[in-house]
CSV table of C-alpha atoms in Angstrom, one decimal:
chain,number,residue,atom,x,y,z
R,43,MET,CA,117.3,103.8,120.0
R,44,ILE,CA,118.3,103.1,116.4
R,45,ARG,CA,121.5,101.0,116.6
R,46,VAL,CA,124.0,101.6,113.8
R,47,LEU,CA,127.0,99.7,112.5
R,48,LEU,CA,129.6,101.8,110.6
R,49,VAL,CA,131.6,100.1,107.8
R,50,GLU,CA,134.3,102.3,106.6
R,51,ASP,CA,138.1,101.9,106.3
R,52,SER,CA,139.0,105.6,106.6
R,53,SER,CA,139.6,106.7,110.2
R,54,THR,CA,138.8,110.3,109.2
R,55,MET,CA,135.5,109.3,107.6
R,56,ARG,CA,134.5,107.0,110.5
R,57,HIS,CA,135.1,109.9,112.9
R,58,HIS,CA,132.9,112.1,110.7
R,59,LEU,CA,130.1,109.5,110.7
R,60,ARG,CA,130.4,108.9,114.4
R,61,GLU,CA,130.3,112.6,115.3
R,62,SER,CA,127.4,113.3,112.9
R,63,LEU,CA,125.3,110.5,114.3
R,64,ALA,CA,126.1,111.6,117.9
R,65,THR,CA,124.1,114.8,117.3
R,66,ASP,CA,120.9,112.7,117.2
R,67,PRO,CA,120.0,111.3,120.7
R,68,GLU,CA,118.0,108.4,119.2
R,69,LEU,CA,120.9,107.1,117.1
R,70,GLU,CA,123.6,104.9,118.7
R,71,VAL,CA,126.8,103.6,117.0
R,72,VAL,CA,127.1,100.0,118.3
R,73,GLY,CA,130.2,99.0,116.3
R,74,GLU,CA,132.7,99.9,113.6
R,75,ALA,CA,134.2,97.7,110.9
R,76,LEU,CA,137.1,98.5,108.7
R,77,ASP,CA,136.5,95.7,106.1
R,78,GLY,CA,133.6,93.7,104.7
R,79,GLY,CA,134.4,90.4,106.4
R,80,PRO,CA,134.3,91.8,109.9
R,81,ALA,CA,131.2,93.7,109.0
R,82,VAL,CA,129.3,90.6,108.1
R,83,GLU,CA,130.4,88.9,111.3
R,84,MET,CA,129.4,92.0,113.4
R,85,VAL,CA,126.0,92.2,111.8
R,86,GLY,CA,125.3,88.6,112.9
R,87,ARG,CA,126.6,89.2,116.4
R,88,LEU,CA,125.4,92.8,117.1
R,89,ARG,CA,122.1,92.7,115.1
R,90,PRO,CA,122.2,96.5,114.3
R,91,ASP,CA,119.1,98.3,113.0
R,92,VAL,CA,121.1,100.0,110.2
R,93,VAL,CA,124.4,99.5,108.5
R,94,THR,CA,126.3,102.4,106.8
R,95,MET,CA,128.4,100.8,104.1
R,96,ASP,CA,131.4,102.1,102.2
R,97,MET,CA,131.9,100.4,98.8
R,98,MET,CA,135.7,100.5,98.5
R,99,LEU,CA,137.1,98.3,101.3
R,100,PRO,CA,140.6,96.7,101.6
R,101,THR,CA,139.7,93.0,101.3
R,102,MET,CA,136.0,92.2,101.0
R,103,SER,CA,134.3,94.9,99.1
R,104,GLY,CA,131.2,96.7,100.3
R,105,LEU,CA,129.3,95.0,97.5
R,106,VAL,CA,130.3,91.5,98.5
R,107,ALA,CA,129.6,92.4,102.2
R,108,THR,CA,126.1,93.7,101.2
R,109,GLU,CA,125.4,90.4,99.4
R,110,HIS,CA,126.5,88.3,102.4
R,111,ILE,CA,124.5,90.5,104.9
R,112,MET,CA,121.3,90.3,102.8
R,113,ALA,CA,121.7,86.6,102.4
R,114,GLU,CA,122.5,85.7,106.0
R,115,HIS,CA,121.3,88.5,108.3
R,116,PRO,CA,119.0,90.9,106.3
R,117,THR,CA,119.5,94.4,107.6
R,118,PRO,CA,118.7,97.8,106.1
R,119,ILE,CA,121.9,99.1,104.5
R,120,LEU,CA,122.7,102.8,103.7
R,121,VAL,CA,125.5,103.0,101.2
R,122,VAL,CA,127.8,106.0,102.0
R,123,SER,CA,129.9,106.4,98.9
R,124,SER,CA,131.8,108.8,96.7
R,125,ALA,CA,130.8,109.8,93.1
R,126,ASP,CA,133.8,108.2,91.6
R,127,ARG,CA,132.6,106.3,88.5
R,128,GLN,CA,134.0,102.9,89.6
R,129,GLU,CA,132.4,103.4,93.0
R,130,LEU,CA,129.1,104.5,91.5
R,131,PHE,CA,128.7,101.2,89.6
R,132,SER,CA,129.5,99.3,92.8
R,133,THR,CA,126.9,101.4,94.5
R,134,TYR,CA,124.2,100.5,92.0
R,135,ASN,CA,125.2,96.8,92.2
R,136,ALA,CA,124.8,97.0,96.0
R,137,LEU,CA,121.3,98.6,95.6
R,138,ALA,CA,120.4,95.8,93.3
R,139,ALA,CA,121.7,93.3,95.9
R,140,GLY,CA,119.4,94.8,98.6
R,141,ALA,CA,120.9,98.0,100.0
R,142,VAL,CA,118.0,100.4,100.3
R,143,ASP,CA,119.5,103.9,99.8
R,144,VAL,CA,122.6,105.8,99.1
R,145,LEU,CA,124.2,109.0,100.5
R,146,GLU,CA,127.1,110.7,98.8
R,147,LYS,CA,130.2,111.3,101.0
R,148,PRO,CA,131.1,114.9,101.8
R,149,ARG,CA,132.5,116.7,98.9
R,150,GLY,CA,134.7,119.2,100.8
R,151,ASP,CA,132.7,122.2,99.6
R,152,ALA,CA,129.7,124.3,100.7
R,153,SER,CA,127.3,121.4,100.1
R,154,ASP,CA,128.8,119.7,103.2
R,155,ALA,CA,127.1,122.2,105.6
R,156,ASP,CA,124.1,120.1,106.3
R,157,TRP,CA,125.7,116.7,105.5
R,158,GLY,CA,125.4,115.4,109.1
R,159,ARG,CA,121.7,116.3,109.2
R,160,ARG,CA,121.1,114.4,105.9
R,161,LEU,CA,123.0,111.4,107.2
R,162,CYS,CA,120.9,111.2,110.4
R,163,SER,CA,117.7,111.6,108.3
R,164,ALA,CA,118.8,108.9,105.9
R,165,VAL,CA,119.6,106.5,108.8
R,166,ARG,CA,116.2,107.1,110.4
R,167,LEU,CA,114.5,106.5,107.0
R,168,VAL,CA,116.2,103.2,106.2
R,169,SER,CA,115.7,101.9,109.7
R,170,ARG,CA,112.0,101.8,109.1
R,171,ILE,CA,112.3,99.6,106.0
R,172,ARG,CA,111.5,95.9,106.3
R,173,VAL,CA,114.2,94.1,104.2
R,174,ILE,CA,114.0,90.7,102.6
R,175,THR,CA,116.5,87.8,102.1
R,176,HIS,CA,118.4,87.0,98.9
R,177,PRO,CA,117.4,89.8,96.5
R,178,ARG,CA,120.6,88.9,94.5
R,179,ALA,CA,119.5,85.3,94.2
R,180,ARG,CA,116.4,86.4,92.4
R,181,LEU,CA,118.4,88.6,90.0
R,182,ASP,CA,120.7,85.6,89.1
R,183,GLY,CA,117.7,83.3,88.6
R,184,ARG,CA,118.4,81.2,91.7
R,185,ASP,CA,116.2,80.2,94.6
R,186,ARG,CA,113.0,81.0,92.7
R,187,ALA,CA,110.0,78.9,93.7
R,188,ALA,CA,108.1,77.4,90.9
R,189,ALA,CA,104.6,78.9,90.6
R,190,ALA,CA,101.6,77.9,88.7
R,191,ALA,CA,101.3,79.9,85.5
R,192,GLU,CA,98.8,82.7,85.5
R,193,PRO,CA,96.4,83.1,82.7
R,194,PRO,CA,97.8,85.7,80.3
R,195,PRO,CA,96.2,89.2,80.3
R,196,ALA,CA,93.2,89.4,78.0
R,197,PRO,CA,94.2,91.3,74.8
R,198,ASN,CA,92.3,94.7,74.9
R,199,GLY,CA,92.2,95.0,71.1
R,200,THR,CA,95.1,97.4,70.8
R,201,PRO,CA,98.8,96.3,70.5
R,202,PRO,CA,100.9,97.9,73.2
R,203,GLN,CA,102.5,101.1,72.0
R,204,VAL,CA,104.4,102.0,75.1
R,205,LEU,CA,105.4,100.4,78.4
R,206,ALA,CA,105.4,102.9,81.4
R,207,VAL,CA,107.3,101.8,84.5
R,208,GLY,CA,107.7,103.4,88.0
R,209,ALA,CA,110.0,102.3,90.8
R,210,SER,CA,111.6,103.7,94.0
R,211,THR,CA,113.4,102.0,96.9
R,212,GLY,CA,114.6,98.6,95.7
R,213,GLY,CA,113.9,99.6,92.1
R,214,PRO,CA,117.4,99.1,90.6
R,215,GLY,CA,117.2,95.3,91.2
R,216,ALA,CA,113.5,95.0,90.3
R,217,LEU,CA,113.9,97.1,87.1
R,218,THR,CA,116.9,95.1,86.1
R,219,GLU,CA,115.0,91.8,86.5
R,220,LEU,CA,112.0,93.2,84.5
R,221,LEU,CA,114.1,94.4,81.6
R,222,ARG,CA,116.3,91.3,81.5
R,223,ALA,CA,113.2,89.1,81.2
R,224,LEU,CA,111.7,91.1,78.2
R,225,PRO,CA,112.5,89.4,74.9
R,226,PRO,CA,115.4,90.8,72.9
R,227,GLY,CA,113.1,92.0,70.2
R,228,PHE,CA,110.7,93.8,72.5
R,229,GLY,CA,109.7,96.9,70.4
R,230,PRO,CA,107.5,99.3,72.4
R,231,PRO,CA,109.5,102.1,74.1
R,232,VAL,CA,109.9,101.7,77.8
R,233,LEU,CA,109.4,105.0,79.7
R,234,CYS,CA,110.7,104.8,83.3
R,235,VAL,CA,110.7,106.9,86.5
R,236,GLN,CA,113.1,105.6,89.1
R,237,HIS,CA,113.4,107.6,92.2
R,238,ILE,CA,117.1,108.0,93.0
R,239,ALA,CA,117.5,109.7,96.4
R,240,ALA,CA,121.0,110.9,95.8
R,241,SER,CA,123.0,113.7,94.1
R,242,GLU,CA,123.0,114.3,90.4
R,243,PRO,CA,126.4,112.5,89.8
R,244,PHE,CA,124.9,109.3,91.2
R,245,ALA,CA,121.6,109.6,89.3
R,246,VAL,CA,123.2,110.4,85.9
R,247,ALA,CA,125.3,107.3,86.0
R,248,PHE,CA,122.3,105.1,86.5
R,249,SER,CA,121.5,104.9,82.8
R,250,ASP,CA,125.0,103.5,82.0
R,251,TRP,CA,124.7,101.0,84.8
R,252,LEU,CA,121.2,99.8,83.8
R,253,GLY,CA,122.2,99.5,80.2
R,254,GLY,CA,125.2,97.3,81.2
R,255,GLN,CA,123.1,95.2,83.5
R,256,THR,CA,120.3,94.5,80.9
R,257,GLY,CA,122.0,94.7,77.5
R,258,ARG,CA,119.4,97.3,76.5
R,259,ASP,CA,119.8,100.8,75.1
R,260,VAL,CA,119.1,103.0,78.1
R,261,VAL,CA,119.1,106.8,77.8
R,262,TYR,CA,117.9,109.8,79.7
R,263,ALA,CA,114.8,111.4,78.2
R,264,ARG,CA,115.3,114.6,76.2
R,265,ASP,CA,112.6,117.1,75.9
R,266,GLY,CA,110.8,117.1,72.5
R,267,THR,CA,111.9,113.6,71.5
R,268,PRO,CA,109.2,111.8,69.4
R,269,VAL,CA,108.2,108.6,71.3
R,270,ARG,CA,108.0,106.6,68.1
R,271,THR,CA,111.8,107.1,67.6
R,272,LEU,CA,112.5,105.3,70.9
R,273,ARG,CA,111.4,101.9,69.7
R,274,GLY,CA,113.3,99.2,71.5
R,275,ARG,CA,114.9,101.7,73.9
R,276,VAL,CA,114.5,102.6,77.6
R,277,ALA,CA,114.1,106.3,78.4
R,278,LEU,CA,114.6,107.4,82.0
R,279,ALA,CA,113.3,110.5,83.7
R,280,PRO,CA,116.3,112.7,84.3
R,281,PRO,CA,117.2,113.8,87.9
R,282,ASP,CA,114.8,116.3,89.4
R,283,ARG,CA,112.6,116.5,86.2
R,284,HIS,CA,109.1,115.2,85.7
R,285,LEU,CA,108.8,113.0,82.5
R,286,LEU,CA,105.5,113.0,80.6
R,287,VAL,CA,104.2,112.4,77.1
R,288,GLN,CA,102.2,115.0,75.2
R,289,ASP,CA,101.2,115.0,71.5
R,290,GLY,CA,103.5,112.1,70.8
R,291,LEU,CA,106.6,113.8,72.3
R,292,LEU,CA,108.5,113.3,75.5
R,293,ARG,CA,108.3,116.4,77.7
R,294,LEU,CA,110.3,117.3,80.8
R,295,SER,CA,108.9,119.6,83.5
R,296,ASP,CA,110.1,121.4,86.6
R,297,GLY,CA,106.6,121.4,87.9
R,298,PRO,CA,105.7,121.0,91.6
R,299,LEU,CA,106.7,117.8,93.5
R,300,ARG,CA,104.1,115.0,93.7
R,301,HIS,CA,104.2,112.9,96.8
R,302,SER,CA,107.5,114.8,97.6
R,303,CYS,CA,108.9,113.4,94.3
R,304,ARG,CA,110.3,114.9,91.2
R,305,PRO,CA,110.3,112.9,88.9
R,306,SER,CA,107.0,111.5,89.9
R,307,VAL,CA,105.6,108.2,88.6
R,308,ASP,CA,102.0,109.6,88.8
R,309,VAL,CA,102.9,112.4,86.4
R,310,LEU,CA,104.2,109.9,83.8
R,311,PHE,CA,101.4,107.4,84.3
R,312,GLU,CA,98.7,110.1,84.0
R,313,SER,CA,100.1,111.5,80.8
R,314,VAL,CA,100.5,108.0,79.3
R,315,ALA,CA,96.9,107.2,80.2
R,316,ALA,CA,95.7,110.4,78.4
R,317,GLU,CA,97.9,109.9,75.4
R,318,TYR,CA,97.6,106.2,74.7
R,319,GLY,CA,94.6,104.8,76.5
R,320,THR,CA,94.3,101.1,75.6
R,321,GLY,CA,97.6,101.2,73.8
R,322,ALA,CA,99.6,101.5,77.0
R,323,THR,CA,100.9,99.0,79.6
R,324,GLY,CA,101.8,100.2,83.1
R,325,VAL,CA,104.0,98.6,85.7
R,326,LEU,CA,104.5,99.8,89.3
R,327,LEU,CA,107.5,98.2,91.1
R,328,THR,CA,108.9,98.2,94.7
R,329,GLY,CA,109.1,101.5,96.5
R,330,MET,CA,108.2,103.5,99.7
R,331,GLY,CA,105.1,105.7,99.7
R,332,ARG,CA,102.2,105.9,97.3
R,333,ASP,CA,103.6,107.6,94.1
R,334,GLY,CA,102.3,105.9,91.0
R,335,ALA,CA,99.2,104.3,92.5
R,336,GLU,CA,96.7,106.9,91.4
R,337,GLY,CA,98.4,107.2,88.0
R,338,LEU,CA,98.2,103.4,87.5
R,339,LEU,CA,94.5,103.5,88.4
R,340,ARG,CA,94.1,106.3,85.7
R,341,MET,CA,95.8,104.0,83.2
R,342,ARG,CA,93.5,101.1,84.0
R,343,ALA,CA,90.4,103.2,83.8
R,344,ARG,CA,91.5,104.2,80.3
R,345,GLY,CA,91.8,100.6,79.2
R,346,ALA,CA,95.5,100.0,79.8
R,347,VAL,CA,96.8,96.6,81.1
R,348,THR,CA,98.3,97.3,84.5
R,349,PHE,CA,100.7,95.4,86.8
R,350,ALA,CA,102.1,95.8,90.3
R,351,GLN,CA,104.9,93.9,91.9
R,352,ASP,CA,104.0,91.3,94.5
R,353,GLU,CA,104.8,91.7,98.1
R,354,ALA,CA,107.1,88.7,98.3
R,355,SER,CA,109.5,90.1,95.8
R,356,CYS,CA,109.5,93.7,96.9
R,357,ILE,CA,112.3,95.3,98.9
R,358,VAL,CA,109.6,97.8,100.1
R,359,TYR,CA,105.9,96.9,99.6
R,360,GLY,CA,104.7,100.5,99.6
R,361,MET,CA,103.8,101.8,96.2
R,362,PRO,CA,102.6,98.5,94.8
R,363,ARG,CA,100.5,97.9,97.9
R,364,GLU,CA,98.8,101.2,97.5
R,365,ALA,CA,98.0,100.3,93.9
R,366,ALA,CA,96.6,96.9,94.9
R,367,LEU,CA,94.4,98.5,97.6
R,368,ILE,CA,92.7,100.9,95.2
R,369,GLY,CA,92.3,98.3,92.4
R,370,ALA,CA,94.8,100.0,90.1
R,371,ALA,CA,96.7,96.7,89.3
R,372,GLY,CA,95.1,94.2,87.0
R,373,TYR,CA,97.8,91.7,87.8
R,374,ILE,CA,100.1,91.4,90.8
R,375,LEU,CA,103.3,89.4,90.0
R,376,PRO,CA,107.1,89.4,90.5
R,377,PRO,CA,109.1,91.4,87.9
R,378,GLY,CA,110.2,88.5,85.8
R,379,ARG,CA,106.7,87.2,85.4
R,380,ILE,CA,105.4,90.7,84.7
R,381,ALA,CA,107.8,90.8,81.8
R,382,ALA,CA,106.5,87.4,80.5
R,383,ARG,CA,103.0,88.7,80.5
R,384,VAL,CA,104.0,92.0,78.8
R,385,ALA,CA,105.7,89.9,76.1
R,386,GLU,CA,102.6,87.9,75.6
R,387,LEU,CA,100.6,91.1,75.1
R,388,GLN,CA,103.1,92.2,72.4
R,389,LEU,CA,102.9,88.9,70.7
R,390,ALA,CA,99.1,88.8,70.7
R,391,GLY,CA,99.0,92.3,69.3
R,392,GLY,CA,101.5,91.4,66.6
R,393,ARG,CA,99.2,88.5,65.4
R,394,ARG,CA,96.3,90.8,64.7
């Protein structure tokens, strides 16, 4: 049995959650909390396998409860939230603090027909994820063990022209850490695929949230944009569209899913490998599955400098692990130290 704790202050929504989960014989509701404080206490006492977390709670918010749970009793958390703008930003903060996925609350329209099935599927998925302690502490620069400095990547003769980044589960926090640690004057465009397993309203707000978290100009990619005009900016793959580079232009595609993903990290990395070769740098961050590993290997084979996130700092050591296993990653580091190495590459390139 997968034991689930419901955290929701609306009695109507709690009933809906309870009834939906009851349709799956392997899911068991072991407790219900109406506020964040009791939720933290119940996680410690009941040790559920999954927590479904509302964001807007009466006293202790879902975000604060998530931070406490991940610091004290790390447990997979599925945020069940509405698409209201204030709640959206709290949801992304919770994902950065260690929550592993998000499901939009029922909208009251035809899209609700299979909502219960999607809830059960999401609970099953997050129950399989091994979560870690204190992801928020790493974001704030606390509790970071000192490590011996790694030798900087050897310059490959070509200044970096573009930084390609892929991430999935746990990505909002890792991507925030990476972008915050890049120097303010970092010039190469950053092209990013972040899997957001949620509806379009959630995904579209991600660019605003990420820009606010990092102080960088973050936009959704537009088809036909010259990459050279994106200097100093971060361009994200839009919801349900592949992002690639062709003839110096950003291209968006409705092509087939890769590894059940659209956008796919592999699609971006493979196009960057073909377009830029030694002038590219690739980074594969935390995530479930294997998307991005083959593309990162393609980048490395074409002379790019490649990085994968290390296991200790990953919410889910899936995609980076696959990259490490096939030799796609030249360097395996936490996000902040990846950023430092990328900055060194830019500086070395600028001296030539």
